[in-house]
């Protein structure tokens, strides 16, 4: 249906979540009409409460595993629990969200001829043998483990995106996101950055899983959202997949040290067992994102951690 309002009507699924809420802020600031859709599985309305009075912002309670009929120009499909604690809570629903959710959002994009962006993940690379990981690497994923509902759900959804593109000529933009952190992460979702910061602020022990030598690359949320918008703005026909992440690579012990330096306090490190299938290393090759969009993350880990510590210390005081 033609849009006479001359504003881009943009649907953000998972819009009340950590990344989704930052994306809604950015899109509203750029003059979009935003439909923020969420089933509030992992969040409350708090992340978007400040947008509720805005006439260009609409909050809808809906589960992407069910069909959705709205008229839109662009779709960012972010709906999916992202932390291992959340996605392993109801693994069947996690796969349904990735797969049925992708089918519904692709069907919607097909009918409305909307451009569609999908938040995929570095988990498609599993526990990688290639380091750093370029988009051309096919990955090493356990299909029957406790992380599989997330990894294989996302991989199947990637297949659907590329088949809708080939079969129905859909305008798709596929991002593979590496660990991202920042304000509005959930304090209890079990992810390493929120865990370490909350533990340090409360003076509790810092829980290191395994020997702490496994690595991750952490991207600050503002950098990532800039990457989303740039990828969405690339020319029609450019599909990705495109890695988005900060190539700085740190062990979990190094991360714990940095958090303790910023927060201070007397927390001690305690070593706990490593969860099954926990990847040993992760580092994005971001050459393609840089070449296609000029995107490079700007916020160093120490700076991003400081901003995140500020956020959590206010949250814990409230
Ligand atoms: P989040 O849990 O904060 O946000 C996900 C949102 O989706 C939540 O608000 C949740 O309530 C909603 N949701 C879950 N299932 C839904 C459903 N069936 N229907 C409608 N809404 C549903 O997590 P996030 O970190 O903001 O992640 C957003 C997206 O980015 C996810 O698709 C995730 O897989 C992807 N991603 C995130 C990271 C990261 O480091 N944050 C890394 C890789 C990929
Ligand atoms: N769909 C939706 N909104 C729309 C159009 C489709 O949610 O505006 C859903 C619908 O449930 C459908 C799915 O997307 O089953 C896939 O749509 P597609 O057109 O590819 O398949 P079909 O309708 O032919 O099964
Ligand atoms: N981790 C840890 N302590 C925690 C939480 C996580 O050592 O309290 C480790 C976890 O085992 C993994 C890394 O930190 O090796 C990143 O975990 P997260 O759940 O944040 O992300 P993912 O494993 O999905 O990359």
PDB file of N, CA, C and O in Angstrom, residues 166-223:
ATOM      1  N   UNK A 166      16.416 -15.309  -3.435  1.00  0.00           N
ATOM      2  CA  UNK A 166      16.588 -15.928  -4.758  1.00  0.00           C
ATOM      3  C   UNK A 166      15.243 -16.228  -5.410  1.00  0.00           C
ATOM      4  O   UNK A 166      15.064 -16.018  -6.606  1.00  0.00           O
ATOM      5  N   UNK A 167      14.275 -16.709  -4.603  1.00  0.00           N
ATOM      6  CA  UNK A 167      13.016 -17.185  -5.171  1.00  0.00           C
ATOM      7  C   UNK A 167      12.024 -16.050  -5.386  1.00  0.00           C
ATOM      8  O   UNK A 167      11.267 -16.065  -6.358  1.00  0.00           O
ATOM      9  N   UNK A 168      12.014 -15.069  -4.483  1.00  0.00           N
ATOM     10  CA  UNK A 168      10.995 -14.003  -4.557  1.00  0.00           C
ATOM     11  C   UNK A 168      11.617 -12.624  -4.723  1.00  0.00           C
ATOM     12  O   UNK A 168      10.913 -11.621  -4.621  1.00  0.00           O
ATOM     13  N   UNK A 169      12.923 -12.591  -4.945  1.00  0.00           N
ATOM     14  CA  UNK A 169      13.611 -11.323  -5.194  1.00  0.00           C
ATOM     15  C   UNK A 169      13.493 -10.333  -4.040  1.00  0.00           C
ATOM     16  O   UNK A 169      13.424  -9.113  -4.254  1.00  0.00           O
ATOM     17  N   UNK A 170      13.440 -10.825  -2.813  1.00  0.00           N
ATOM     18  CA  UNK A 170      13.317  -9.921  -1.660  1.00  0.00           C
ATOM     19  C   UNK A 170      14.600  -9.143  -1.444  1.00  0.00           C
ATOM     20  O   UNK A 170      15.702  -9.657  -1.673  1.00  0.00           O
ATOM     21  N   UNK A 171      14.436  -7.915  -0.970  1.00  0.00           N
ATOM     22  CA  UNK A 171      15.564  -7.012  -0.711  1.00  0.00           C
ATOM     23  C   UNK A 171      16.028  -7.260   0.730  1.00  0.00           C
ATOM     24  O   UNK A 171      15.478  -6.670   1.672  1.00  0.00           O
ATOM     25  N   UNK A 172      16.999  -8.152   0.892  1.00  0.00           N
ATOM     26  CA  UNK A 172      17.409  -8.567   2.251  1.00  0.00           C
ATOM     27  C   UNK A 172      18.756  -7.947   2.637  1.00  0.00           C
ATOM     28  O   UNK A 172      19.617  -7.704   1.790  1.00  0.00           O
ATOM     29  N   UNK A 173      18.909  -7.716   3.940  1.00  0.00           N
ATOM     30  CA  UNK A 173      20.184  -7.235   4.505  1.00  0.00           C
ATOM     31  C   UNK A 173      20.490  -8.118   5.708  1.00  0.00           C
ATOM     32  O   UNK A 173      19.751  -8.102   6.705  1.00  0.00           O
ATOM     33  N   UNK A 174      21.548  -8.890   5.598  1.00  0.00           N
ATOM     34  CA  UNK A 174      21.842  -9.910   6.600  1.00  0.00           C
ATOM     35  C   UNK A 174      23.084  -9.528   7.409  1.00  0.00           C
ATOM     36  O   UNK A 174      24.184  -9.421   6.857  1.00  0.00           O
ATOM     37  N   UNK A 175      22.872  -9.321   8.719  1.00  0.00           N
ATOM     38  CA  UNK A 175      23.992  -8.959   9.605  1.00  0.00           C
ATOM     39  C   UNK A 175      24.328 -10.126  10.515  1.00  0.00           C
ATOM     40  O   UNK A 175      23.434 -10.811  11.018  1.00  0.00           O
ATOM     41  N   UNK A 176      25.606 -10.374  10.712  1.00  0.00           N
ATOM     42  CA  UNK A 176      26.052 -11.345  11.719  1.00  0.00           C
ATOM     43  C   UNK A 176      26.732 -10.558  12.841  1.00  0.00           C
ATOM     44  O   UNK A 176      27.831 -10.025  12.658  1.00  0.00           O
ATOM     45  N   UNK A 177      26.046 -10.506  13.968  1.00  0.00           N
ATOM     46  CA  UNK A 177      26.462  -9.641  15.070  1.00  0.00           C
ATOM     47  C   UNK A 177      27.330 -10.422  16.056  1.00  0.00           C
ATOM     48  O   UNK A 177      26.976 -11.536  16.450  1.00  0.00           O
ATOM     49  N   UNK A 178      28.433  -9.819  16.452  1.00  0.00           N
ATOM     50  CA  UNK A 178      29.286 -10.381  17.507  1.00  0.00           C
ATOM     51  C   UNK A 178      28.906  -9.717  18.840  1.00  0.00           C
ATOM     52  O   UNK A 178      28.289  -8.656  18.847  1.00  0.00           O
ATOM     53  N   UNK A 179      29.345 -10.321  19.945  1.00  0.00           N
ATOM     54  CA  UNK A 179      28.945  -9.864  21.285  1.00  0.00           C
ATOM     55  C   UNK A 179      28.900  -8.344  21.396  1.00  0.00           C
ATOM     56  O   UNK A 179      29.913  -7.686  21.173  1.00  0.00           O
ATOM     57  N   UNK A 180      27.751  -7.844  21.792  1.00  0.00           N
ATOM     58  CA  UNK A 180      27.561  -6.397  21.939  1.00  0.00           C
ATOM     59  C   UNK A 180      27.072  -6.102  23.350  1.00  0.00           C
ATOM     60  O   UNK A 180      26.353  -6.908  23.939  1.00  0.00           O
ATOM     61  N   UNK A 181      27.505  -4.964  23.889  1.00  0.00           N
ATOM     62  CA  UNK A 181      27.191  -4.646  25.280  1.00  0.00           C
ATOM     63  C   UNK A 181      26.884  -3.159  25.378  1.00  0.00           C
ATOM     64  O   UNK A 181      27.182  -2.386  24.452  1.00  0.00           O
ATOM     65  N   UNK A 182      26.320  -2.772  26.517  1.00  0.00           N
ATOM     66  CA  UNK A 182      26.053  -1.349  26.748  1.00  0.00           C
ATOM     67  C   UNK A 182      24.863  -1.167  27.658  1.00  0.00           C
ATOM     68  O   UNK A 182      24.280  -2.142  28.145  1.00  0.00           O
ATOM     69  N   UNK A 183      24.489   0.105  27.901  1.00  0.00           N
ATOM     70  CA  UNK A 183      23.309   0.391  28.704  1.00  0.00           C
ATOM     71  C   UNK A 183      22.073  -0.316  28.148  1.00  0.00           C
ATOM     72  O   UNK A 183      21.953  -0.472  26.932  1.00  0.00           O
ATOM     73  N   UNK A 184      21.176  -0.707  29.039  1.00  0.00           N
ATOM     74  CA  UNK A 184      19.921  -1.424  28.749  1.00  0.00           C
ATOM     75  C   UNK A 184      20.102  -2.915  28.545  1.00  0.00           C
ATOM     76  O   UNK A 184      19.164  -3.605  28.181  1.00  0.00           O
ATOM     77  N   UNK A 185      21.323  -3.436  28.747  1.00  0.00           N
ATOM     78  CA  UNK A 185      21.416  -4.900  28.854  1.00  0.00           C
ATOM     79  C   UNK A 185      20.632  -5.282  30.099  1.00  0.00           C
ATOM     80  O   UNK A 185      20.524  -4.497  31.041  1.00  0.00           O
ATOM     81  N   UNK A 186      20.155  -6.515  30.141  1.00  0.00           N
ATOM     82  CA  UNK A 186      19.426  -6.963  31.328  1.00  0.00           C
ATOM     83  C   UNK A 186      20.429  -7.308  32.426  1.00  0.00           C
ATOM     84  O   UNK A 186      21.389  -8.021  32.170  1.00  0.00           O
ATOM     85  N   UNK A 187      20.190  -6.847  33.640  1.00  0.00           N
ATOM     86  CA  UNK A 187      21.135  -7.152  34.716  1.00  0.00           C
ATOM     87  C   UNK A 187      21.223  -8.651  35.024  1.00  0.00           C
ATOM     88  O   UNK A 187      22.237  -9.114  35.515  1.00  0.00           O
ATOM     89  N   UNK A 188      20.166  -9.411  34.731  1.00  0.00           N
ATOM     90  CA  UNK A 188      20.157 -10.835  35.118  1.00  0.00           C
ATOM     91  C   UNK A 188      20.133 -11.788  33.935  1.00  0.00           C
ATOM     92  O   UNK A 188      19.655 -12.905  34.073  1.00  0.00           O
ATOM     93  N   UNK A 189      20.607 -11.368  32.790  1.00  0.00           N
ATOM     94  CA  UNK A 189      20.458 -12.285  31.650  1.00  0.00           C
ATOM     95  C   UNK A 189      21.647 -13.232  31.501  1.00  0.00           C
ATOM     96  O   UNK A 189      21.693 -14.029  30.583  1.00  0.00           O
ATOM     97  N   UNK A 190      22.612 -13.120  32.414  1.00  0.00           N
ATOM     98  CA  UNK A 190      23.688 -14.105  32.435  1.00  0.00           C
ATOM     99  C   UNK A 190      24.815 -13.827  31.463  1.00  0.00           C
ATOM    100  O   UNK A 190      25.792 -14.576  31.416  1.00  0.00           O
ATOM    101  N   UNK A 191      24.691 -12.769  30.660  1.00  0.00           N
ATOM    102  CA  UNK A 191      25.792 -12.492  29.729  1.00  0.00           C
ATOM    103  C   UNK A 191      26.993 -11.968  30.510  1.00  0.00           C
ATOM    104  O   UNK A 191      26.858 -11.370  31.580  1.00  0.00           O
ATOM    105  N   UNK A 192      28.149 -12.166  29.917  1.00  0.00           N
ATOM    106  CA  UNK A 192      29.360 -11.967  30.711  1.00  0.00           C
ATOM    107  C   UNK A 192      29.542 -10.504  31.133  1.00  0.00           C
ATOM    108  O   UNK A 192      29.924 -10.231  32.285  1.00  0.00           O
ATOM    109  N   UNK A 193      29.269  -9.552  30.252  1.00  0.00           N
ATOM    110  CA  UNK A 193      29.526  -8.147  30.608  1.00  0.00           C
ATOM    111  C   UNK A 193      28.578  -7.713  31.727  1.00  0.00           C
ATOM    112  O   UNK A 193      29.018  -7.134  32.733  1.00  0.00           O
ATOM    113  N   UNK A 194      27.290  -8.023  31.581  1.00  0.00           N
ATOM    114  CA  UNK A 194      26.347  -7.624  32.636  1.00  0.00           C
ATOM    115  C   UNK A 194      26.646  -8.384  33.923  1.00  0.00           C
ATOM    116  O   UNK A 194      26.628  -7.794  35.008  1.00  0.00           O
ATOM    117  N   UNK A 195      26.942  -9.674  33.829  1.00  0.00           N
ATOM    118  CA  UNK A 195      27.277 -10.431  35.049  1.00  0.00           C
ATOM    119  C   UNK A 195      28.442  -9.795  35.798  1.00  0.00           C
ATOM    120  O   UNK A 195      28.352  -9.521  36.995  1.00  0.00           O
ATOM    121  N   UNK A 196      29.561  -9.583  35.100  1.00  0.00           N
ATOM    122  CA  UNK A 196      30.771  -9.082  35.773  1.00  0.00           C
ATOM    123  C   UNK A 196      30.505  -7.705  36.398  1.00  0.00           C
ATOM    124  O   UNK A 196      30.914  -7.436  37.532  1.00  0.00           O
ATOM    125  N   UNK A 197      29.839  -6.825  35.657  1.00  0.00           N
ATOM    126  CA  UNK A 197      29.615  -5.465  36.180  1.00  0.00           C
ATOM    127  C   UNK A 197      28.693  -5.512  37.400  1.00  0.00           C
ATOM    128  O   UNK A 197      28.981  -4.892  38.433  1.00  0.00           O
ATOM    129  N   UNK A 198      27.609  -6.262  37.302  1.00  0.00           N
ATOM    130  CA  UNK A 198      26.666  -6.310  38.424  1.00  0.00           C
ATOM    131  C   UNK A 198      27.338  -6.961  39.643  1.00  0.00           C
ATOM    132  O   UNK A 198      27.204  -6.486  40.774  1.00  0.00           O
ATOM    133  N   UNK A 199      28.102  -8.028  39.394  1.00  0.00           N
ATOM    134  CA  UNK A 199      28.803  -8.680  40.523  1.00  0.00           C
ATOM    135  C   UNK A 199      29.789  -7.698  41.174  1.00  0.00           C
ATOM    136  O   UNK A 199      29.847  -7.584  42.402  1.00  0.00           O
ATOM    137  N   UNK A 200      30.548  -6.979  40.348  1.00  0.00           N
ATOM    138  CA  UNK A 200      31.542  -6.043  40.906  1.00  0.00           C
ATOM    139  C   UNK A 200      30.840  -4.926  41.676  1.00  0.00           C
ATOM    140  O   UNK A 200      31.271  -4.548  42.767  1.00  0.00           O
ATOM    141  N   UNK A 201      29.747  -4.400  41.131  1.00  0.00           N
ATOM    142  CA  UNK A 201      29.046  -3.309  41.815  1.00  0.00           C
ATOM    143  C   UNK A 201      28.448  -3.767  43.139  1.00  0.00           C
ATOM    144  O   UNK A 201      28.368  -3.007  44.097  1.00  0.00           O
ATOM    145  N   UNK A 202      28.028  -5.040  43.206  1.00  0.00           N
ATOM    146  CA  UNK A 202      27.430  -5.549  44.448  1.00  0.00           C
ATOM    147  C   UNK A 202      28.487  -6.110  45.397  1.00  0.00           C
ATOM    148  O   UNK A 202      28.141  -6.613  46.475  1.00  0.00           O
ATOM    149  N   UNK A 203      29.765  -6.097  44.970  1.00  0.00           N
ATOM    150  CA  UNK A 203      30.833  -6.649  45.808  1.00  0.00           C
ATOM    151  C   UNK A 203      30.792  -8.165  45.900  1.00  0.00           C
ATOM    152  O   UNK A 203      31.332  -8.765  46.830  1.00  0.00           O
ATOM    153  N   UNK A 204      30.123  -8.801  44.923  1.00  0.00           N
ATOM    154  CA  UNK A 204      30.048 -10.272  44.924  1.00  0.00           C
ATOM    155  C   UNK A 204      31.227 -10.854  44.154  1.00  0.00           C
ATOM    156  O   UNK A 204      31.935 -10.136  43.442  1.00  0.00           O
ATOM    157  N   UNK A 205      31.399 -12.178  44.262  1.00  0.00           N
ATOM    158  CA  UNK A 205      32.454 -12.842  43.492  1.00  0.00           C
ATOM    159  C   UNK A 205      32.186 -12.708  41.991  1.00  0.00           C
ATOM    160  O   UNK A 205      31.042 -12.758  41.554  1.00  0.00           O
ATOM    161  N   UNK A 206      33.279 -12.598  41.225  1.00  0.00           N
ATOM    162  CA  UNK A 206      33.170 -12.561  39.760  1.00  0.00           C
ATOM    163  C   UNK A 206      33.273 -14.004  39.264  1.00  0.00           C
ATOM    164  O   UNK A 206      34.273 -14.681  39.543  1.00  0.00           O
ATOM    165  N   UNK A 207      32.248 -14.458  38.550  1.00  0.00           N
ATOM    166  CA  UNK A 207      32.208 -15.867  38.126  1.00  0.00           C
ATOM    167  C   UNK A 207      32.876 -16.038  36.762  1.00  0.00           C
ATOM    168  O   UNK A 207      32.370 -15.583  35.742  1.00  0.00           O
ATOM    169  N   UNK A 208      34.019 -16.715  36.794  1.00  0.00           N
ATOM    170  CA  UNK A 208      34.726 -17.024  35.542  1.00  0.00           C
ATOM    171  C   UNK A 208      34.384 -18.474  35.180  1.00  0.00           C
ATOM    172  O   UNK A 208      34.623 -19.371  35.990  1.00  0.00           O
ATOM    173  N   UNK A 209      33.835 -18.673  33.992  1.00  0.00           N
ATOM    174  CA  UNK A 209      33.515 -20.041  33.567  1.00  0.00           C
ATOM    175  C   UNK A 209      34.748 -20.633  32.874  1.00  0.00           C
ATOM    176  O   UNK A 209      35.332 -19.989  31.993  1.00  0.00           O
ATOM    177  N   UNK A 210      35.101 -21.854  33.270  1.00  0.00           N
ATOM    178  CA  UNK A 210      36.307 -22.492  32.731  1.00  0.00           C
ATOM    179  C   UNK A 210      37.531 -21.800  33.301  1.00  0.00           C
ATOM    180  O   UNK A 210      37.508 -21.276  34.422  1.00  0.00           O
ATOM    181  N   UNK A 211      38.619 -21.762  32.493  1.00  0.00           N
ATOM    182  CA  UNK A 211      39.849 -21.133  32.999  1.00  0.00           C
ATOM    183  C   UNK A 211      39.927 -19.643  32.652  1.00  0.00           C
ATOM    184  O   UNK A 211      40.909 -18.978  32.983  1.00  0.00           O
ATOM    185  N   UNK A 212      38.899 -19.142  31.965  1.00  0.00           N
ATOM    186  CA  UNK A 212      38.859 -17.714  31.644  1.00  0.00           C
ATOM    187  C   UNK A 212      39.740 -17.331  30.460  1.00  0.00           C
ATOM    188  O   UNK A 212      39.894 -16.155  30.153  1.00  0.00           O
ATOM    189  N   UNK A 213      40.320 -18.338  29.795  1.00  0.00           N
ATOM    190  CA  UNK A 213      41.200 -18.040  28.648  1.00  0.00           C
ATOM    191  C   UNK A 213      40.418 -17.952  27.342  1.00  0.00           C
ATOM    192  O   UNK A 213      40.982 -17.586  26.307  1.00  0.00           O
ATOM    193  N   UNK A 214      39.111 -18.326  27.353  1.00  0.00           N
ATOM    194  CA  UNK A 214      38.324 -18.196  26.123  1.00  0.00           C
ATOM    195  C   UNK A 214      38.188 -16.708  25.766  1.00  0.00           C
ATOM    196  O   UNK A 214      38.206 -15.863  26.668  1.00  0.00           O
ATOM    197  N   UNK A 215      38.087 -16.416  24.485  1.00  0.00           N
ATOM    198  CA  UNK A 215      38.048 -15.005  24.073  1.00  0.00           C
ATOM    199  C   UNK A 215      36.697 -14.636  23.455  1.00  0.00           C
ATOM    200  O   UNK A 215      35.988 -15.487  22.918  1.00  0.00           O
ATOM    201  N   UNK A 216      36.393 -13.347  23.545  1.00  0.00           N
ATOM    202  CA  UNK A 216      35.259 -12.759  22.843  1.00  0.00           C
ATOM    203  C   UNK A 216      35.691 -11.365  22.392  1.00  0.00           C
ATOM    204  O   UNK A 216      36.632 -10.776  22.942  1.00  0.00           O
ATOM    205  N   UNK A 217      34.955 -10.825  21.418  1.00  0.00           N
ATOM    206  CA  UNK A 217      35.208  -9.469  20.925  1.00  0.00           C
ATOM    207  C   UNK A 217      33.967  -8.658  21.228  1.00  0.00           C
ATOM    208  O   UNK A 217      32.869  -9.047  20.820  1.00  0.00           O
ATOM    209  N   UNK A 218      34.111  -7.562  21.944  1.00  0.00           N
ATOM    210  CA  UNK A 218      32.953  -6.835  22.470  1.00  0.00           C
ATOM    211  C   UNK A 218      32.764  -5.505  21.765  1.00  0.00           C
ATOM    212  O   UNK A 218      33.663  -4.669  21.741  1.00  0.00           O
ATOM    213  N   UNK A 219      31.573  -5.303  21.237  1.00  0.00           N
ATOM    214  CA  UNK A 219      31.254  -4.067  20.499  1.00  0.00           C
ATOM    215  C   UNK A 219      30.313  -3.212  21.342  1.00  0.00           C
ATOM    216  O   UNK A 219      29.336  -3.736  21.905  1.00  0.00           O
ATOM    217  N   UNK A 220      30.590  -1.918  21.419  1.00  0.00           N
ATOM    218  CA  UNK A 220      29.691  -1.022  22.157  1.00  0.00           C
ATOM    219  C   UNK A 220      28.432  -0.781  21.324  1.00  0.00           C
ATOM    220  O   UNK A 220      28.490  -0.644  20.096  1.00  0.00           O
ATOM    221  N   UNK A 221      27.283  -0.699  22.017  1.00  0.00           N
ATOM    222  CA  UNK A 221      25.992  -0.692  21.317  1.00  0.00           C
ATOM    223  C   UNK A 221      25.852   0.442  20.291  1.00  0.00           C
ATOM    224  O   UNK A 221      25.320   0.224  19.192  1.00  0.00           O
ATOM    225  N   UNK A 222      26.350   1.647  20.606  1.00  0.00           N
ATOM    226  CA  UNK A 222      26.182   2.763  19.652  1.00  0.00           C
ATOM    227  C   UNK A 222      26.886   2.467  18.331  1.00  0.00           C
ATOM    228  O   UNK A 222      26.395   2.803  17.253  1.00  0.00           O
ATOM    229  N   UNK A 223      28.072   1.854  18.430  1.00  0.00           N
ATOM    230  CA  UNK A 223      28.792   1.471  17.213  1.00  0.00           C
ATOM    231  C   UNK A 223      27.976   0.475  16.397  1.00  0.00           C
ATOM    232  O   UNK A 223      27.881   0.570  15.171  1.00  0.00           O
TER     233      UNK A 223
END
